[in-house]
Coordinates of N, CA and C in Angstrom, one line a residue:
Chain A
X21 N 2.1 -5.2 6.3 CA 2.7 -4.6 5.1 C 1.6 -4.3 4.1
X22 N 1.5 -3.7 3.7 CA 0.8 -2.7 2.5 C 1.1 -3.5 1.4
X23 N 0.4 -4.5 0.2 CA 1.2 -5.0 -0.8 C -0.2 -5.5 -1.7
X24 N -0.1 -5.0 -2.8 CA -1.2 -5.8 -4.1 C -0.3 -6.5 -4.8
X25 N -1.2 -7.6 -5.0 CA -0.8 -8.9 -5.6 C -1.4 -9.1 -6.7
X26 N -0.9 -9.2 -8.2 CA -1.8 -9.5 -9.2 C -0.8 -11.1 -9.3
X27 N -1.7 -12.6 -9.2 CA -1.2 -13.5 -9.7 C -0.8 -14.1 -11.0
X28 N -1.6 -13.1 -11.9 CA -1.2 -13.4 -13.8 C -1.1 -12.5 -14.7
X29 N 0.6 -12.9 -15.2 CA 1.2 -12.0 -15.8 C 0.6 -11.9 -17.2
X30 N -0.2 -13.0 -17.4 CA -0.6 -12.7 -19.1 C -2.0 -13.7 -18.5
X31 N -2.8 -12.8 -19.4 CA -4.4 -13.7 -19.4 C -4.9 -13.5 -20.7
X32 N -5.6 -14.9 -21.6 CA -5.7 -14.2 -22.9 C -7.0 -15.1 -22.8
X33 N -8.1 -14.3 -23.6 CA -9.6 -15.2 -23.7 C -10.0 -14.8 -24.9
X34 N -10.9 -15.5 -25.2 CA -11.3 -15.3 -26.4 C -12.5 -13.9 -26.6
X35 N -13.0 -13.2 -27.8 CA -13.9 -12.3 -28.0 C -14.9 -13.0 -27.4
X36 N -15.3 -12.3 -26.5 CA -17.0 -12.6 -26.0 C -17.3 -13.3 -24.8
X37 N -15.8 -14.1 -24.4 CA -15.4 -14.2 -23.1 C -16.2 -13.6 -22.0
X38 N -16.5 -14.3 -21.2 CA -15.8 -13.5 -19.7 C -14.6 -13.2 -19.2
X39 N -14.1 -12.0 -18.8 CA -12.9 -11.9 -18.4 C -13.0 -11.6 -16.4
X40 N -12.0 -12.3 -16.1 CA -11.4 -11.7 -14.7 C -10.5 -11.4 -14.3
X41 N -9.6 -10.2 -13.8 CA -8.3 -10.2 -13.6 C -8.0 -10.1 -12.0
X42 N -7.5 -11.0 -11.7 CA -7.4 -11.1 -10.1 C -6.5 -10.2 -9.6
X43 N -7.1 -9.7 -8.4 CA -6.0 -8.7 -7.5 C -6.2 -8.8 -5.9
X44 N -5.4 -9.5 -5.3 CA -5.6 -9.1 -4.0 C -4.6 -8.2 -3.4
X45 N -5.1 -7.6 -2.0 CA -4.3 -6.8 -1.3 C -4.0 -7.4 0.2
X46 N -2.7 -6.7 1.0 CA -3.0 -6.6 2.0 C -2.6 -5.5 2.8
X47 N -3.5 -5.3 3.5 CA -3.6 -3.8 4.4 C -4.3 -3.8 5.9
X48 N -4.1 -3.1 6.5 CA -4.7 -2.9 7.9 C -5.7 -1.7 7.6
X49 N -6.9 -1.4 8.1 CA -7.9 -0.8 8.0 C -8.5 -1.0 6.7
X50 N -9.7 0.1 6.3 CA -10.3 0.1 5.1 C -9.8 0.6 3.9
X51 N -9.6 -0.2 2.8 CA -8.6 0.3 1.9 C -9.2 0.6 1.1
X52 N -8.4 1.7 -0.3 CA -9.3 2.3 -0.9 C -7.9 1.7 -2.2
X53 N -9.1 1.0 -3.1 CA -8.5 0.4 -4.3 C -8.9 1.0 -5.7
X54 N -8.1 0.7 -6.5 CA -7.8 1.4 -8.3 C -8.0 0.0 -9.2
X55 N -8.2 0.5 -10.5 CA -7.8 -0.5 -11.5 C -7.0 1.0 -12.3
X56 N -6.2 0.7 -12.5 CA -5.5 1.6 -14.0 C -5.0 0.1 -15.5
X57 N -5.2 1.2 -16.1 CA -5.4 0.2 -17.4 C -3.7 1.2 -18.4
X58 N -3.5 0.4 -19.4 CA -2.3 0.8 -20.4 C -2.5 0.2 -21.2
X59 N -3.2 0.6 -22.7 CA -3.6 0.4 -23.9 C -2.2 1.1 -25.1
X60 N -1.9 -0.1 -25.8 CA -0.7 -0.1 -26.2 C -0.5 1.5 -27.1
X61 N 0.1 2.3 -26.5 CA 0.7 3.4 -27.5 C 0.1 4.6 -26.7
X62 N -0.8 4.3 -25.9 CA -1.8 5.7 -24.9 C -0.8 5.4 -23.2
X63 N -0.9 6.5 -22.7 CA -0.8 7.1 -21.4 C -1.3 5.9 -20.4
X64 N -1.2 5.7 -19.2 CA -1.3 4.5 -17.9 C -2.5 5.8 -17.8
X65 N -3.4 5.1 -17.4 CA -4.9 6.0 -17.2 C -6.0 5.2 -16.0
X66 N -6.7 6.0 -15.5 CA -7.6 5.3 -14.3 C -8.9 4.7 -14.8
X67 N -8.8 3.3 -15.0 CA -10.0 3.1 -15.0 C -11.3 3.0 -14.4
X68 N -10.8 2.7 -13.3 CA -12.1 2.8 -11.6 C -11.8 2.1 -10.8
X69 N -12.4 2.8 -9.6 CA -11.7 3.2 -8.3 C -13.5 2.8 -7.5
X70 N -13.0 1.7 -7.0 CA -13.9 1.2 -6.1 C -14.8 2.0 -5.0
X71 N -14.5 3.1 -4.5 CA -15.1 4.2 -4.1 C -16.2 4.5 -4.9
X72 N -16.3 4.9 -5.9 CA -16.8 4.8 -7.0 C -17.9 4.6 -7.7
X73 N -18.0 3.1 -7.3 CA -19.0 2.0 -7.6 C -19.4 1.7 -8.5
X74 N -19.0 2.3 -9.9 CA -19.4 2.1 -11.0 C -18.7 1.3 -12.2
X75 N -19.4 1.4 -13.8 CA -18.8 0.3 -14.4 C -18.3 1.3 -15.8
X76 N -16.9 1.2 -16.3 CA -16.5 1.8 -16.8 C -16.1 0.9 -18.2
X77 N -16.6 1.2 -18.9 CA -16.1 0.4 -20.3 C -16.8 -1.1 -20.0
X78 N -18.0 -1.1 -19.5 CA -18.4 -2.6 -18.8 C -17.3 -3.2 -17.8
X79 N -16.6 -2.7 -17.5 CA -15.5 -3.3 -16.7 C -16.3 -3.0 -14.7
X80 N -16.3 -3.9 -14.0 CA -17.3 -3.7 -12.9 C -15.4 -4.3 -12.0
X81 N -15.9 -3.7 -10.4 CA -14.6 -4.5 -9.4 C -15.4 -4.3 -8.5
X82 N -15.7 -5.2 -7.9 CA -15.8 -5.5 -6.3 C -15.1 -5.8 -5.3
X83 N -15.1 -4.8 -4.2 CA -14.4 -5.2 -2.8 C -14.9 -6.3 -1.9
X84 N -14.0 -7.2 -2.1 CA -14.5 -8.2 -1.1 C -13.4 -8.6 0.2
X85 N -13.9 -7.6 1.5 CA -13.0 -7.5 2.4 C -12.4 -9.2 3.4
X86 N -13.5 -9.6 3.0 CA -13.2 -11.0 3.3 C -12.2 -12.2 3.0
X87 N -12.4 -11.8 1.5 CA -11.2 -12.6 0.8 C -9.7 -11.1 0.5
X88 N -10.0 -10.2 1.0 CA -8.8 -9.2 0.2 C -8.7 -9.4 -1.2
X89 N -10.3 -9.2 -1.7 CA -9.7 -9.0 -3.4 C -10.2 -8.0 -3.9
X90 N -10.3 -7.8 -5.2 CA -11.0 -6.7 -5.8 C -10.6 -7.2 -7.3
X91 N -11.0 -8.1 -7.4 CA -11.1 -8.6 -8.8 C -11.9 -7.9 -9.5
X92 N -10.9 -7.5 -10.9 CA -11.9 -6.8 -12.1 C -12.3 -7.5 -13.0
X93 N -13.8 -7.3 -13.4 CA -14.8 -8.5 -14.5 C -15.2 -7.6 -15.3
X94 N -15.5 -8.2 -16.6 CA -16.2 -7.9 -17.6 C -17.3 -9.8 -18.3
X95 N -18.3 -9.1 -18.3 CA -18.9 -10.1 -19.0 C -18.6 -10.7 -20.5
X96 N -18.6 -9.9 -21.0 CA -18.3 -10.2 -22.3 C -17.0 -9.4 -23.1
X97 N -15.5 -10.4 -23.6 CA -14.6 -9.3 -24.0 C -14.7 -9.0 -25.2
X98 N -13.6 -7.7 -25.5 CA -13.8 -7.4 -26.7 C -12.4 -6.9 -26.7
X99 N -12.4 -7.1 -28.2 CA -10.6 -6.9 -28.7 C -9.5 -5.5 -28.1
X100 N -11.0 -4.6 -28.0 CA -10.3 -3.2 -27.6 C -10.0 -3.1 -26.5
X101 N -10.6 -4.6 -25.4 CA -9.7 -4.4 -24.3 C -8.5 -4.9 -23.5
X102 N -7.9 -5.4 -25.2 CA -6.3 -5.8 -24.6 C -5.8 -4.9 -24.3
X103 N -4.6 -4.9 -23.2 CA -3.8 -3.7 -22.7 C -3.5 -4.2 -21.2
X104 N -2.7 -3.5 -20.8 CA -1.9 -3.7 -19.4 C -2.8 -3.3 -18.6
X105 N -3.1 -3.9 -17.3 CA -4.2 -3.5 -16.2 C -3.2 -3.7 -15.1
X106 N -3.5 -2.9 -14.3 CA -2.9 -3.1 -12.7 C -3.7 -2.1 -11.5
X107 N -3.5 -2.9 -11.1 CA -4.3 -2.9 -9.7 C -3.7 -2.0 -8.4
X108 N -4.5 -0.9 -7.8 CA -3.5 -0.4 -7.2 C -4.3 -0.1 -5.8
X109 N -3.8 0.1 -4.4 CA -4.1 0.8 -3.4 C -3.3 2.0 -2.4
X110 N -4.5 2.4 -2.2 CA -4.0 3.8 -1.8 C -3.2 3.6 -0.2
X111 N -2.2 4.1 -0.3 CA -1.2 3.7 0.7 C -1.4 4.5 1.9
X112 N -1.4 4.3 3.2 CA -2.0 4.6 4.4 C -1.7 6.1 4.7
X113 N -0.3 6.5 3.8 CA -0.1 8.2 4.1 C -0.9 8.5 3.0
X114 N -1.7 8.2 2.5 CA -2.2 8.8 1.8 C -2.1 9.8 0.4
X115 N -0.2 9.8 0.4 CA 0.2 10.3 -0.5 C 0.9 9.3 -1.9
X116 N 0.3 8.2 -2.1 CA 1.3 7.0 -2.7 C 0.3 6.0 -2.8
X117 N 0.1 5.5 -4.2 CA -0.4 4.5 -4.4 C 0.4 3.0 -4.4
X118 N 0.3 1.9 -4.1 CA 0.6 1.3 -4.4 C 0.1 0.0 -5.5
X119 N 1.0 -0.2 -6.4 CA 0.3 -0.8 -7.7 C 1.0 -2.5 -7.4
X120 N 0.3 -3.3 -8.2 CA 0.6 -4.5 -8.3 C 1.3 -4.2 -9.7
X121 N 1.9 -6.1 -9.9 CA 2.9 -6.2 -11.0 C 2.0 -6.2 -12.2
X122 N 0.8 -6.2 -12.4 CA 0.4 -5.6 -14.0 C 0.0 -7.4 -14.4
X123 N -1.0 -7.3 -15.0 CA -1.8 -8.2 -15.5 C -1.8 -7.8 -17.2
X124 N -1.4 -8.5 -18.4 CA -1.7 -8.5 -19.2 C -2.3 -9.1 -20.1
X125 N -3.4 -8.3 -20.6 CA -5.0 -9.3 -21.8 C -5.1 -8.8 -22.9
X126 N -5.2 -10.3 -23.2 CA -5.1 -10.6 -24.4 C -6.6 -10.8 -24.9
X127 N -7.0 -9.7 -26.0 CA -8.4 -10.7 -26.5 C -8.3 -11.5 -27.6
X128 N -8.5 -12.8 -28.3 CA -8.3 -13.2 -29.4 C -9.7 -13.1 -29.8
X129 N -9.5 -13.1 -31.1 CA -10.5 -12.8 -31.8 C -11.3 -14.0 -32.1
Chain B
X187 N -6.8 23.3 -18.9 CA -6.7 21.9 -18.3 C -5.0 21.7 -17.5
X188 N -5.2 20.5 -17.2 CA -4.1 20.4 -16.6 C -3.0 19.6 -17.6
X189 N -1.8 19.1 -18.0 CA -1.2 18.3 -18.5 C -0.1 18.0 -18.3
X190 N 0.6 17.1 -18.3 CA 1.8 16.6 -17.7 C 2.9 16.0 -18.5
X191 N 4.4 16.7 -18.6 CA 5.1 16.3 -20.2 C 6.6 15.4 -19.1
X192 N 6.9 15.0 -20.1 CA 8.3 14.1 -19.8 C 9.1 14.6 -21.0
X193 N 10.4 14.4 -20.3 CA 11.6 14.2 -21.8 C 12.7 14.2 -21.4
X194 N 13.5 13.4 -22.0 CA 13.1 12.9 -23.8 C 12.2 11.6 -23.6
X195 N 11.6 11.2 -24.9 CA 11.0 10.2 -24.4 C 11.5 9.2 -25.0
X196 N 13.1 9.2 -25.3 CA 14.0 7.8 -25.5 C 15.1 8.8 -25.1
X197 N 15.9 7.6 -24.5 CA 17.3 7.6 -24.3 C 18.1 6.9 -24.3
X198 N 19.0 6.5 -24.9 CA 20.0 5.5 -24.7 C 21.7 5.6 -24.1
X199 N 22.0 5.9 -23.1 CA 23.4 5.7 -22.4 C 24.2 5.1 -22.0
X200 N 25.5 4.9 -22.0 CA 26.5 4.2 -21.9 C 26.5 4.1 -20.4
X201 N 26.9 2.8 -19.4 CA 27.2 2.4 -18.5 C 27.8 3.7 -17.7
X202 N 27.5 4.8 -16.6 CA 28.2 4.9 -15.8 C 28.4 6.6 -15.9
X203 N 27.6 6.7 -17.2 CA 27.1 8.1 -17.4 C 26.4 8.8 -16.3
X204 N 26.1 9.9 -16.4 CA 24.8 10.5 -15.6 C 23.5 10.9 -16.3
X205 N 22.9 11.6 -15.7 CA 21.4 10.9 -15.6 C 20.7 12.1 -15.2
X206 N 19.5 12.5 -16.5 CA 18.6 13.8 -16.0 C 17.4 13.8 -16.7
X207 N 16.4 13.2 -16.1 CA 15.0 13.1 -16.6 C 14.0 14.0 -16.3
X208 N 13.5 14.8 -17.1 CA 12.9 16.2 -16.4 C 11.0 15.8 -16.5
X209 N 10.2 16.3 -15.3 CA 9.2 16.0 -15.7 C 8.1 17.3 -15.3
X210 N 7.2 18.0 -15.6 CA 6.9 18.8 -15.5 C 5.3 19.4 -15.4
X211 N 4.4 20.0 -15.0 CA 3.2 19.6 -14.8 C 3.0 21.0 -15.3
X212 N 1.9 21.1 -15.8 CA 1.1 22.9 -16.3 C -0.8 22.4 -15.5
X213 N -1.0 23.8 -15.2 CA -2.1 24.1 -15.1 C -2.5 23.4 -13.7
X214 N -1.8 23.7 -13.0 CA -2.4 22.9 -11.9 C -1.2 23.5 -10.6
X215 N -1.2 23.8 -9.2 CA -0.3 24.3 -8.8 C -0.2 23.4 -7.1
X216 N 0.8 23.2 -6.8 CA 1.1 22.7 -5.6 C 0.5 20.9 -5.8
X217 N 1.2 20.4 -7.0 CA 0.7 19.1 -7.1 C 1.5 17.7 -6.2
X218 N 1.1 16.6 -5.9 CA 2.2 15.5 -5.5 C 2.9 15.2 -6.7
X219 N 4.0 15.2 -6.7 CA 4.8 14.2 -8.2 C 5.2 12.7 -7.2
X220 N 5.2 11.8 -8.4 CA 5.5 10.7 -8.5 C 6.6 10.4 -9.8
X221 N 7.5 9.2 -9.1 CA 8.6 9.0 -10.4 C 8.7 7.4 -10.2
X222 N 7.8 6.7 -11.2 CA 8.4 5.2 -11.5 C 8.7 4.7 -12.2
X223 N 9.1 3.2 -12.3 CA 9.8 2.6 -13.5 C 9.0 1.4 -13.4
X224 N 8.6 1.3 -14.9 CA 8.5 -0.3 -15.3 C 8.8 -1.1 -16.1
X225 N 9.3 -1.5 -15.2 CA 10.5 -2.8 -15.8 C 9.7 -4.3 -16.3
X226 N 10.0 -4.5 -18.1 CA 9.4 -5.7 -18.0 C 9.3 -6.8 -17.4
X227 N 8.1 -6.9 -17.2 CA 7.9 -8.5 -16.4 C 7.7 -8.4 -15.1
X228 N 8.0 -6.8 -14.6 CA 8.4 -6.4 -12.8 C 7.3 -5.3 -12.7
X229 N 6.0 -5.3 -13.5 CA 5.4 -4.1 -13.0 C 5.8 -2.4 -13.2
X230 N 5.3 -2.0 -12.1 CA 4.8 -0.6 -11.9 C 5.7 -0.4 -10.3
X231 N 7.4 0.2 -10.3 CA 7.7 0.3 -8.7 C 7.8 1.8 -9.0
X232 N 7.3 2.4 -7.7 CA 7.4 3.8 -7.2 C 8.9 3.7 -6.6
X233 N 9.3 4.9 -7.8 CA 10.8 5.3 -6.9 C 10.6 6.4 -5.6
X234 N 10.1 7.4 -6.3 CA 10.0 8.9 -5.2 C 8.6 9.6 -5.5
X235 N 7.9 10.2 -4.3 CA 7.1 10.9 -4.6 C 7.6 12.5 -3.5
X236 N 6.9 13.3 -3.9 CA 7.3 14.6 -3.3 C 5.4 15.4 -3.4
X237 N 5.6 15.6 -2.2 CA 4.6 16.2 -1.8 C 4.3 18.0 -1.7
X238 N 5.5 18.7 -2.2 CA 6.0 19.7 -2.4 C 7.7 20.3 -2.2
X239 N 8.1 21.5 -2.7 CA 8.9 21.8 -2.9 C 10.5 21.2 -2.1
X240 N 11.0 21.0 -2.4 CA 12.2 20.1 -2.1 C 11.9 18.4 -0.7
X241 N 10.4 18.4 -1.3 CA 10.3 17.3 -0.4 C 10.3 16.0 -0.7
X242 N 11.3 15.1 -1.2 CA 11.2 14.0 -1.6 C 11.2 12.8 -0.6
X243 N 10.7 11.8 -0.9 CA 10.7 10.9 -0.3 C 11.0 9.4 -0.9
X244 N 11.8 8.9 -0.5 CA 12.4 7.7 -1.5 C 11.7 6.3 -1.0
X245 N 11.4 5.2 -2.0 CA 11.0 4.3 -1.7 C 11.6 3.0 -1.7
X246 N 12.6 2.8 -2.6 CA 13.5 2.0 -2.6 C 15.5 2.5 -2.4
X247 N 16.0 1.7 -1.8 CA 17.2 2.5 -2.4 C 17.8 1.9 -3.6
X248 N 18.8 2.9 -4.1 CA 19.2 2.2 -5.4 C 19.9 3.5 -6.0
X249 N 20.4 4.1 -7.4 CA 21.6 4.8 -7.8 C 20.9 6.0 -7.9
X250 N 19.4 6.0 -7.9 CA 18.7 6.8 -8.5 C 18.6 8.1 -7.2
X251 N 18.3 9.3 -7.7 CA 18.3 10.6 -6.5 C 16.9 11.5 -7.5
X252 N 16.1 11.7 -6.8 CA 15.0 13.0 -7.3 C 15.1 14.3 -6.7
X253 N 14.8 15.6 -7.3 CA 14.7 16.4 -6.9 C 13.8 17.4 -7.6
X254 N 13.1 18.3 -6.4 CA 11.4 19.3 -7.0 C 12.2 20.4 -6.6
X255 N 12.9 21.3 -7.8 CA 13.6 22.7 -7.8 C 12.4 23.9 -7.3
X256 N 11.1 23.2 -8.7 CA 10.2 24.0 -8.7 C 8.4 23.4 -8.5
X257 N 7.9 24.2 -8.2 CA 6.4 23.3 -7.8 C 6.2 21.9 -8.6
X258 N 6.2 22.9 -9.8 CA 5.8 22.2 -11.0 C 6.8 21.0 -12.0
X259 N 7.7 20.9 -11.4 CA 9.1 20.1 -11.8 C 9.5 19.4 -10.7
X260 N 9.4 18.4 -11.1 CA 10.2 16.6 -10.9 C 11.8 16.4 -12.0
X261 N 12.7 16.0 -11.6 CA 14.0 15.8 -11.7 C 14.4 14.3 -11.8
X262 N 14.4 13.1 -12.1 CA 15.2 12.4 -11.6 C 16.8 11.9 -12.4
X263 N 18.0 11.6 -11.3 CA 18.7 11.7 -11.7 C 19.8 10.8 -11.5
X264 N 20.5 10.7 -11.7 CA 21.9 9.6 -11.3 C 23.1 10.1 -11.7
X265 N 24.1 10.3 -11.2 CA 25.6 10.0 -11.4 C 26.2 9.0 -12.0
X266 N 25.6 8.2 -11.9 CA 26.7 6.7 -12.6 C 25.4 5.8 -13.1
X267 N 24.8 5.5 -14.6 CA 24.4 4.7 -15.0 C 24.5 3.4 -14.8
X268 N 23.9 2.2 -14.3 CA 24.1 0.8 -14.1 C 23.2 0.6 -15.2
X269 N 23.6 -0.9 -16.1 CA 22.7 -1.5 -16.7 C 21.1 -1.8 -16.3
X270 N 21.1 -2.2 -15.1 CA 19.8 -2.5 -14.4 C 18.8 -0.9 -14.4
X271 N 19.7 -0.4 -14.8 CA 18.4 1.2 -14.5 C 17.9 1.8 -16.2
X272 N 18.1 0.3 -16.6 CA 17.3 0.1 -18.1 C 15.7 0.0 -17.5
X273 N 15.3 0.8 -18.4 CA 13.5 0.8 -18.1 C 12.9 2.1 -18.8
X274 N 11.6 1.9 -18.3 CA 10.5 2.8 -18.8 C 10.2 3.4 -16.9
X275 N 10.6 4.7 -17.7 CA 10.3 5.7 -16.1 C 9.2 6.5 -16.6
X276 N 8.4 6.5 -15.7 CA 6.6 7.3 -15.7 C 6.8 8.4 -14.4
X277 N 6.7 9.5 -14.7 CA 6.2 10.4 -14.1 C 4.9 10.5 -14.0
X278 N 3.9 11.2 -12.7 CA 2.5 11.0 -12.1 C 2.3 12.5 -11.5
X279 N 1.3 12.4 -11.2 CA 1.0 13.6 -10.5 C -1.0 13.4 -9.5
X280 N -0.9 13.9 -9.1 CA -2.3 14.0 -8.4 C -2.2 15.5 -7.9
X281 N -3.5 16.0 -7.7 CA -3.6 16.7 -7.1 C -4.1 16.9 -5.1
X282 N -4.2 16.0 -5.1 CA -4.2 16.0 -3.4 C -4.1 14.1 -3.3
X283 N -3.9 14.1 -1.4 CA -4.1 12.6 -0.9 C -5.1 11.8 -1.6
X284 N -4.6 10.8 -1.5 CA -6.0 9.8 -2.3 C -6.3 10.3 -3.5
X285 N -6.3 11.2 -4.3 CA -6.6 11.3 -5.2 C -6.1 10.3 -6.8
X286 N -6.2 10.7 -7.3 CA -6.5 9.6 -9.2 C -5.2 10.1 -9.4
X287 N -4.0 9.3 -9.6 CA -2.5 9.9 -10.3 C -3.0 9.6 -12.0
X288 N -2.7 11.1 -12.7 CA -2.9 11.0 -14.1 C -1.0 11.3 -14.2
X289 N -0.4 10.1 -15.3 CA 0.4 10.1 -16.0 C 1.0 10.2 -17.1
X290 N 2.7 10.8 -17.0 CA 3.0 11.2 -18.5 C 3.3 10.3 -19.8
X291 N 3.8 10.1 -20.5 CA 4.3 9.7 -21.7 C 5.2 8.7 -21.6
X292 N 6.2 9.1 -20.6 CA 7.3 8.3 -20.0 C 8.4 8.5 -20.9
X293 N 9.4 7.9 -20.4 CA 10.9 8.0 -20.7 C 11.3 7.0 -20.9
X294 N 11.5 6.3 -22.4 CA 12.5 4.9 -22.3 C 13.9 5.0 -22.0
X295 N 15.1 4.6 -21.1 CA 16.2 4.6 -21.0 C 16.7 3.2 -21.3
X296 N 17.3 3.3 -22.1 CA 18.3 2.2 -22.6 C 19.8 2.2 -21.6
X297 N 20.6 1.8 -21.3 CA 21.9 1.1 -20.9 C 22.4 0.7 -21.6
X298 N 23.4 0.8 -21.9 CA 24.6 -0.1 -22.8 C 26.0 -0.5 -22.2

């Protein structure tokens, strides 16, 4: 079965934090994984896509096929990145992503 | 560019009513649509996506029915309102497989 798992519904750290937001998947073959982010009052939007490789707003995800994760990190947080994140993979027809239940962060100041 | 509209973007209905959420795409032609709902506390569920003109595909069952009249137009709809089909419905769009779904504004529907 095709399924991403985010295990925490709210995650809140302080400014300057490290943050991590966990996501595993499971899939048969090589999967091709998302972070989308939802910042209160803007559009559900792509933040990056493991294909990719790059780091977007400091925000970095690594595929680690071994453990099925693709946890997204930031070194240090900052207030402007509270907002809804979820985790998604691209479903084997290729027409359908599939998203996990949505991680919500909190940064305290 | 391309951009992608929903509407209304509130609604509030009585139990048992029907149901017509229009979603619509510019500047872009022969796109995939997507229709989901997120429900708090429940995520991000894909109801239907369509890959072109009258091609829908359903992912869960439940009261809800989609339909693509026109390239560019996503539909969803219902006959009979349940309370449970309170939510936040997101219309999506990509332009090919695998590709990045950029989404609309969304639609709050209320139940009463």
């Amino acid at each position: 079965a095709q399924r991403v798992t985010q295990p925490e519904k709210l995650l809140s750290v302080f400014k300057g934090a490290p943050v991590e937001l966990k996501c595993n998947y499971s899939y048969s073959g090589s999967p091709e994984l998302f972070w989308y982010v939802q910042y209160s009052r803007q559009r559900l939007q792509l933040l990056l896509r493991h294909i990719s490789r790059e780091s977007i707003k400091g925000f970095t995800a690594d595929l680690n096929k071994g453990e099925t994760s693709f946890h997204l990190k930031k070194p240090f947080a900052q207030e402007e990145d509270s907002a809804m994140y979820y985790c998604a993979l691209l479903g084997s027809s290729a027409s359908k992503i599939i998203f996990g239940s949505g991680t919500r962060l909190s940064i305290r100041p | 560019s391309q951009t992608i509209h929903q509407w209304p973007a509130t609604l509030v209905q009585p139990v048992g009513s029907p149901l017509s959420l229009e979603c619509t795409v510019e500047g872009t032609s022969n796109p995939n649509l997507y229709w989901y709902r997120q429900a708090a506390g429940r995520g991000l569920q894909l109801l239907f996506y369509s890959i072109g003109i009258d091609q829908i595909s359903s992912e869960v069952p439940q009261n809800l029915s989609a339909s693509r009249p026109q390239d560019r137009q996503f539909i969803l709809s219902s006959k009979k309102l349940l309370l449970s089909d309170s939510g936040f419905y997101l219309c999506a769009w990509n332009p090919g497989m695998g590709d990045t779904q950029y989404f609309g504004p969304g639609t709050r529907l209320t139940v009463l």
